[in-house]
Short mmCIF file of C-alpha atoms (C1' of nucleotides) in Angstrom, two decimals:
data_model
loop_
_atom_site.label_atom_id
_atom_site.label_comp_id
_atom_site.label_asym_id
_atom_site.label_seq_id
_atom_site.Cartn_x
_atom_site.Cartn_y
_atom_site.Cartn_z
CA UNK X 1 69.22 94.99 94.10
CA UNK X 2 71.95 97.09 95.69
CA UNK X 3 74.08 98.91 93.18
CA UNK X 4 77.80 98.72 93.88
CA UNK X 5 79.36 102.15 94.30
CA UNK X 6 81.53 103.21 91.41
CA UNK X 7 85.14 102.31 92.04
CA UNK X 8 87.81 104.07 90.05
CA UNK X 9 90.66 102.01 88.62
CA UNK X 10 93.94 102.77 86.98
CA UNK X 11 96.57 105.37 87.66
CA UNK X 12 96.22 107.44 90.80
CA UNK X 13 95.91 111.23 90.42
CA UNK X 14 97.87 113.70 92.53
CA UNK X 15 94.61 114.73 94.21
CA UNK X 16 93.84 111.15 95.19
CA UNK X 17 97.34 110.70 96.56
CA UNK X 18 96.99 113.82 98.66
CA UNK X 19 93.63 112.68 100.02
CA UNK X 20 95.06 109.33 101.04
CA UNK X 21 98.21 110.84 102.59
CA UNK X 22 96.18 113.39 104.49
CA UNK X 23 93.72 110.86 105.80
CA UNK X 24 96.34 108.36 106.96
CA UNK X 25 98.38 111.18 108.40
CA UNK X 26 95.43 112.24 110.51
CA UNK X 27 93.72 108.98 111.39
CA UNK X 28 96.28 106.30 110.65
CA UNK X 29 95.47 102.98 109.06
CA UNK X 30 92.50 101.41 110.78
CA UNK X 31 90.56 99.57 108.07
CA UNK X 32 91.55 99.59 104.42
CA UNK X 33 88.05 98.74 103.22
CA UNK X 34 86.38 101.43 105.26
CA UNK X 35 89.03 104.05 104.66
CA UNK X 36 88.24 105.09 101.05
CA UNK X 37 84.71 106.27 101.94
CA UNK X 38 85.91 108.41 104.84
CA UNK X 39 88.87 109.71 102.86
CA UNK X 40 86.63 110.70 99.97
CA UNK X 41 88.19 108.26 97.54
CA UNK X 42 86.31 106.21 94.98
CA UNK X 43 88.84 103.40 95.25
CA UNK X 44 88.75 99.93 96.70
CA UNK X 45 90.47 99.34 100.01
CA UNK X 46 92.93 97.06 98.27
CA UNK X 47 93.81 99.73 95.80
CA UNK X 48 94.39 102.24 98.62
CA UNK X 49 96.56 99.78 100.49
CA UNK X 50 98.62 99.00 97.44
CA UNK X 51 99.09 102.66 96.60
CA UNK X 52 100.16 103.44 100.16
CA UNK X 53 102.43 100.45 100.61
CA UNK X 54 104.15 100.67 97.25
CA UNK X 55 104.30 104.38 96.64
CA UNK X 56 103.04 106.85 99.22
CA UNK X 57 104.29 105.64 102.58
CA UNK X 58 107.35 107.50 103.88
CA UNK X 59 110.95 106.34 103.57
CA UNK X 60 110.51 104.42 100.35
CA UNK X 61 113.51 104.44 98.04
CA UNK X 62 112.65 104.11 94.38
CA UNK X 63 114.69 103.18 91.34
CA UNK X 64 118.48 103.13 91.01
CA UNK X 65 119.25 99.85 92.70
CA UNK X 66 122.87 99.80 93.83
CA UNK X 67 125.23 97.02 92.82
CA UNK X 68 125.14 95.81 96.39
CA UNK X 69 121.35 95.68 96.38
CA UNK X 70 121.36 93.84 93.07
CA UNK X 71 123.72 91.18 94.41
CA UNK X 72 121.62 90.87 97.54
CA UNK X 73 118.42 90.44 95.51
CA UNK X 74 120.02 87.90 93.26
CA UNK X 75 121.32 85.93 96.18
CA UNK X 76 118.09 86.16 98.16
CA UNK X 77 116.06 85.12 95.13
CA UNK X 78 118.29 82.12 94.78
CA UNK X 79 117.96 81.44 98.47
CA UNK X 80 114.31 82.24 99.18
CA UNK X 81 112.73 81.89 95.77
CA UNK X 82 110.06 84.35 94.64
CA UNK X 83 109.14 85.35 98.18
CA UNK X 84 109.32 89.03 97.39
CA UNK X 85 107.96 90.22 100.71
CA UNK X 86 110.65 88.24 102.53
CA UNK X 87 113.29 89.63 100.24
CA UNK X 88 111.95 93.16 100.73
CA UNK X 89 112.13 92.69 104.47
CA UNK X 90 115.87 92.31 104.09
CA UNK X 91 116.23 95.38 101.87
CA UNK X 92 115.25 98.42 103.91
CA UNK X 93 113.13 101.04 102.10
CA UNK X 94 112.48 98.80 99.11
CA UNK X 95 108.99 97.49 98.36
CA UNK X 96 108.26 93.92 97.35
CA UNK X 97 106.61 95.20 94.16
CA UNK X 98 109.67 97.18 93.26
CA UNK X 99 111.99 94.25 93.86
CA UNK X 100 109.71 91.91 91.96
CA UNK X 101 109.58 94.28 88.96
CA UNK X 102 113.33 94.82 89.07
CA UNK X 103 113.94 91.10 89.14
CA UNK X 104 111.50 90.30 86.36
CA UNK X 105 112.71 93.03 84.03
CA UNK X 106 116.45 93.04 84.64
CA UNK X 107 118.05 90.72 87.11
CA UNK X 108 116.40 87.52 85.92
CA UNK X 109 117.87 87.97 82.45
CA UNK X 110 121.24 88.77 83.91
CA UNK X 111 121.19 85.65 86.10
CA UNK X 112 120.12 83.47 83.21
CA UNK X 113 122.94 84.98 81.13
CA UNK X 114 125.44 84.35 83.90
CA UNK X 115 124.25 80.74 84.27
CA UNK X 116 125.09 80.15 80.63
CA UNK X 117 128.60 81.35 81.35
CA UNK X 118 128.83 79.47 84.62
CA UNK X 119 131.67 77.31 83.39
CA UNK X 120 134.04 79.88 84.80
CA UNK X 121 135.59 79.01 88.13
CA UNK X 122 134.36 80.38 91.44
CA UNK X 123 137.61 82.20 91.96
CA UNK X 124 137.16 84.07 88.73
CA UNK X 125 133.65 85.03 89.74
CA UNK X 126 134.93 86.35 93.01
CA UNK X 127 137.55 88.45 91.28
CA UNK X 128 134.96 89.87 88.92
CA UNK X 129 132.54 90.73 91.69
CA UNK X 130 135.28 92.38 93.68
CA UNK X 131 136.24 94.50 90.70
CA UNK X 132 132.67 95.59 90.22
CA UNK X 133 132.05 96.32 93.86
CA UNK X 134 131.93 100.02 94.44
CA UNK X 135 132.65 100.20 98.12
CA UNK X 136 134.20 98.38 101.01
CA UNK X 137 130.94 96.97 102.40
CA UNK X 138 130.01 95.47 99.08
CA UNK X 139 133.38 93.93 98.73
CA UNK X 140 133.23 92.57 102.25
CA UNK X 141 129.80 91.07 101.56
CA UNK X 142 131.17 89.31 98.53
CA UNK X 143 134.02 88.05 100.63
CA UNK X 144 131.68 86.65 103.20
CA UNK X 145 129.34 85.17 100.65
CA UNK X 146 132.08 83.42 98.79
CA UNK X 147 134.71 82.70 101.39
CA UNK X 148 132.73 81.76 104.43
CA UNK X 149 133.27 78.19 105.41
CA UNK X 150 129.84 76.75 104.79
CA UNK X 151 128.60 74.60 107.61
CA UNK X 152 126.62 71.51 106.87
CA UNK X 153 123.85 69.82 108.80
CA UNK X 154 126.44 67.39 110.06
CA UNK X 155 127.86 70.26 112.08
CA UNK X 156 124.48 70.86 113.78
CA UNK X 157 122.90 67.56 114.64
CA UNK X 158 120.48 69.31 117.01
CA UNK X 159 118.78 71.19 114.19
CA UNK X 160 116.21 69.57 111.91
CA UNK X 161 115.99 70.57 108.28
CA UNK X 162 113.36 73.12 107.27
CA UNK X 163 113.57 74.94 110.59
CA UNK X 164 114.12 78.58 111.42
CA UNK X 165 115.13 79.67 114.87
CA UNK X 166 115.21 83.28 116.06
CA UNK X 167 117.21 84.15 119.13
CA UNK X 168 115.53 87.18 120.62
CA UNK X 169 118.25 87.65 123.20
CA UNK X 170 120.99 88.33 120.71
CA UNK X 171 118.91 89.85 117.88
CA UNK X 172 120.04 87.33 115.35
CA UNK X 173 118.26 84.46 113.68
CA UNK X 174 119.15 81.23 112.02
CA UNK X 175 117.29 79.56 109.22
CA UNK X 176 117.88 75.92 108.49
CA UNK X 177 116.62 74.13 105.48
CA UNK X 178 117.11 71.15 103.33
CA UNK X 179 119.99 72.60 101.31
CA UNK X 180 122.31 72.84 104.27
CA UNK X 181 124.17 75.78 102.87
CA UNK X 182 124.75 79.19 104.34
CA UNK X 183 124.74 82.75 103.15
CA UNK X 184 124.60 86.09 104.86
CA UNK X 185 122.71 89.29 104.54
CA UNK X 186 124.84 92.33 103.91
CA UNK X 187 123.25 93.79 107.03
CA UNK X 188 125.69 91.64 108.87
CA UNK X 189 128.76 92.96 107.17
CA UNK X 190 131.03 94.07 109.96
CA UNK X 191 133.81 92.42 111.81
CA UNK X 192 131.82 92.60 115.07
CA UNK X 193 128.80 90.92 113.54
CA UNK X 194 130.95 88.36 111.92
CA UNK X 195 132.34 87.51 115.27
CA UNK X 196 128.79 87.32 116.63
CA UNK X 197 127.79 85.00 113.90
CA UNK X 198 130.57 82.62 114.64
CA UNK X 199 129.86 82.95 118.31
CA UNK X 200 126.21 82.36 117.60
CA UNK X 201 126.77 78.95 116.20
CA UNK X 202 128.08 77.92 119.58
CA UNK X 203 125.40 79.78 121.52
CA UNK X 204 122.44 78.82 119.47
CA UNK X 205 123.10 75.17 119.59
CA UNK X 206 124.34 74.72 123.12
CA UNK X 207 122.61 77.29 125.29
CA UNK X 208 119.25 76.49 126.77
CA UNK X 209 116.42 78.73 127.89
CA UNK X 210 116.72 81.14 125.00
CA UNK X 211 113.54 82.55 123.64
CA UNK X 212 113.23 80.76 120.29
CA UNK X 213 110.67 81.16 117.58
CA UNK X 214 110.00 78.82 114.69
CA UNK X 215 109.56 80.45 111.29
CA UNK X 216 108.70 79.17 107.87
CA UNK X 217 111.23 76.94 106.19
CA UNK X 218 113.27 78.07 103.30
CA UNK X 219 116.14 77.29 101.08
CA UNK X 220 119.39 77.99 102.86
CA UNK X 221 120.88 78.38 106.23
CA UNK X 222 120.43 82.04 106.77
CA UNK X 223 121.54 84.64 109.25
CA UNK X 224 120.01 88.07 109.46
CA UNK X 225 119.45 90.96 111.78
CA UNK X 226 115.86 91.84 112.72
CA UNK X 227 114.23 94.11 110.23
CA UNK X 228 112.57 97.31 111.33
CA UNK X 229 110.19 99.41 109.23
CA UNK X 230 111.27 102.86 108.05
CA UNK X 231 114.88 102.14 108.84
CA UNK X 232 114.34 102.69 112.55
CA UNK X 233 113.96 100.40 115.49
CA UNK X 234 110.44 99.42 116.37
CA UNK X 235 109.41 100.38 119.85
CA UNK X 236 106.16 98.67 120.98
CA UNK X 237 105.57 101.25 123.73
CA UNK X 238 105.78 104.18 121.33
CA UNK X 239 103.57 102.28 118.91
CA UNK X 240 100.96 101.70 121.61
CA UNK X 241 100.88 105.35 122.56
CA UNK X 242 100.64 106.37 118.90
CA UNK X 243 97.68 104.02 118.41
CA UNK X 244 96.03 105.40 121.58
CA UNK X 245 96.44 109.01 120.43
CA UNK X 246 95.07 108.22 117.00
CA UNK X 247 92.11 106.46 118.56
CA UNK X 248 91.42 109.35 120.90
CA UNK X 249 91.65 111.80 118.04
CA UNK X 250 89.21 109.73 116.08
CA UNK X 251 86.78 109.47 118.99
CA UNK X 252 86.90 113.21 119.53
CA UNK X 253 86.09 113.90 115.92
CA UNK X 254 83.27 111.37 116.11
CA UNK X 255 81.83 113.11 119.14
CA UNK X 256 81.89 116.47 117.43
CA UNK X 257 80.14 115.02 114.37
CA UNK X 258 77.53 113.34 116.53
CA UNK X 259 76.89 116.51 118.46
CA UNK X 260 76.47 118.57 115.31
CA UNK X 261 74.19 115.95 113.84
CA UNK X 262 72.08 115.69 116.98
CA UNK X 263 71.73 119.42 117.29
CA UNK X 264 70.63 119.69 113.69
CA UNK X 265 68.03 116.92 113.99
CA UNK X 266 66.54 118.17 117.19
CA UNK X 267 66.42 121.70 115.91
CA UNK X 268 64.67 120.70 112.74
CA UNK X 269 60.97 120.50 112.39
CA UNK X 270 59.61 116.98 113.05
CA UNK X 271 58.08 116.77 109.58
CA UNK X 272 61.43 117.61 107.94
CA UNK X 273 63.70 115.64 110.23
CA UNK X 274 64.61 111.99 110.31
CA UNK X 275 61.75 109.69 111.17
CA UNK X 276 61.65 106.22 112.62
CA UNK X 277 64.13 104.77 115.06
CA UNK X 278 66.93 107.23 114.35
CA UNK X 279 65.20 110.23 115.79
CA UNK X 280 64.83 109.02 119.35
CA UNK X 281 68.36 107.68 119.24
CA UNK X 282 69.78 110.98 118.11
CA UNK X 283 67.64 112.87 120.55
CA UNK X 284 69.11 110.68 123.27
CA UNK X 285 72.60 111.52 122.11
CA UNK X 286 71.71 115.19 122.17
CA UNK X 287 70.44 114.95 125.74
CA UNK X 288 73.55 113.07 126.83
CA UNK X 289 75.73 115.75 125.28
CA UNK X 290 73.70 118.59 126.70
CA UNK X 291 73.74 117.09 130.18
CA UNK X 292 77.49 116.31 129.99
CA UNK X 293 76.94 112.56 130.27
CA UNK X 294 79.54 112.09 127.50
"C1'" DA C 1 110.23 110.00 60.29
"C1'" DA C 2 107.35 106.31 61.50
"C1'" DG C 3 105.95 102.00 62.86
"C1'" DA C 4 107.39 97.84 65.41
"C1'" DA C 5 109.57 95.76 69.11
"C1'" DT C 6 111.02 95.82 73.64
"C1'" DG C 7 111.47 97.53 78.38
"C1'" DT C 8 109.59 99.46 82.58
"C1'" DC C 9 106.62 99.77 86.31
"C1'" DA C 10 102.12 100.94 88.54
"C1'" DA C 11 98.23 98.61 89.38
"C1'" DC C 12 94.96 94.78 89.23
"C1'" DC C 13 93.48 90.00 90.13
"C1'" DG C 14 92.89 85.97 92.51
"C1'" DC C 15 94.34 83.10 95.97
"C1'" DC C 16 95.59 82.18 100.67
"C1'" DC C 17 95.81 82.82 105.60
"C1'" DG C 18 94.60 84.43 110.08
"C1'" DC C 19 91.23 86.45 112.97
"C1'" DC C 20 86.76 86.83 114.89
"C1'" DG C 21 81.97 86.05 115.95
"C1'" DG F 1 84.00 73.82 113.55
"C1'" DC F 2 82.52 77.14 110.17
"C1'" DG F 3 81.84 81.08 107.38
"C1'" DG F 4 82.72 85.93 106.59
"C1'" DC F 5 85.99 89.43 106.38
"C1'" DG F 6 90.31 91.96 106.04
"C1'" DG F 7 94.91 91.92 104.83
"C1'" DG F 8 99.02 90.15 102.47
"C1'" DC F 9 101.27 88.01 98.72
"C1'" DG F 10 102.82 86.63 94.04
"C1'" DG F 11 101.62 86.46 89.20
"C1'" DT F 12 100.07 89.03 85.57
"C1'" DT F 13 98.42 92.87 82.82
"C1'" DG F 14 98.37 97.08 80.37
"C1'" DA F 15 99.75 101.77 79.62
"C1'" DC F 16 103.46 104.42 78.69
"C1'" DA F 17 108.40 105.14 77.46
"C1'" DT F 18 112.32 103.96 74.96
"C1'" DT F 19 114.96 101.74 71.47
"C1'" DC F 20 115.36 99.53 67.15
"C1'" DT F 21 114.68 98.90 62.24
#
DNA sequence: AAGAATGTCAACCGCCCGCCG
DNA sequence: GCGGCGGGCGGTTGACATTCT
């Protein structure tokens, strides 16, 4: 019976963090399950992934959610439900786990409390939100959320309910669902974007030949800008070259290890070396290396 | 001051989905 | 088509911190 290797659980130590950061920094993420062994960590691949994604990866913002972020989370939760990864995708530098915790521990109670007092009129709510908004963008978002003339499905007979369409040409997307309402991400808060949104309604429904993509259905008609990791625009060419360099670096290290191993085995006495099928294989590697085949 | 209650958040668990052989 | 595997996701737990009584 094969004994499972001991896997540590619980809080990560500083040493473990450094090992994981160093390993990913050097080799990148290639296989979460295989990574812990090579990184010298007695953790499961899942545990490593979680630690990296929720804590160690660069450009993560932690704690101190702004009023604007709170409002966005509340609205997105109302719109998308508990789809924390989708919500996190619309909040740059925030992790789904962080948002989920923040919702469960603080915002949910607040929303429930506000629902109890929901007898107040919408105009009063708007005034209150405006007063609490700390900056112009936040105030503008509130304006858009509350004042925008909400289109209904009657306005877009071409669109079926529960459909999401992304328009790659204009970097905006539209989500349609069975509630037929509309809200906006604060990423769109600018007069130019607002104009684009309005323009988009005409474009998206009348133009043909646009590159469209169907996404999962959700609760409200939704507009958003594309989301890019680490608050920067994703460039597939750069990403390809990065992957190639990481791969080459890995292959080079592998070759060095193989060479050292082969030299050691061949140099060792037959009685003390590795027996069986491995010896001829390693001897072959050694010969290839020594004759510059590799 | 001390124990209880409550809040916070990192981490785990189990399920699901997509990919691949 | 099917099963194994890796990765992603949401719900939940548990340890620790903070506040309350």
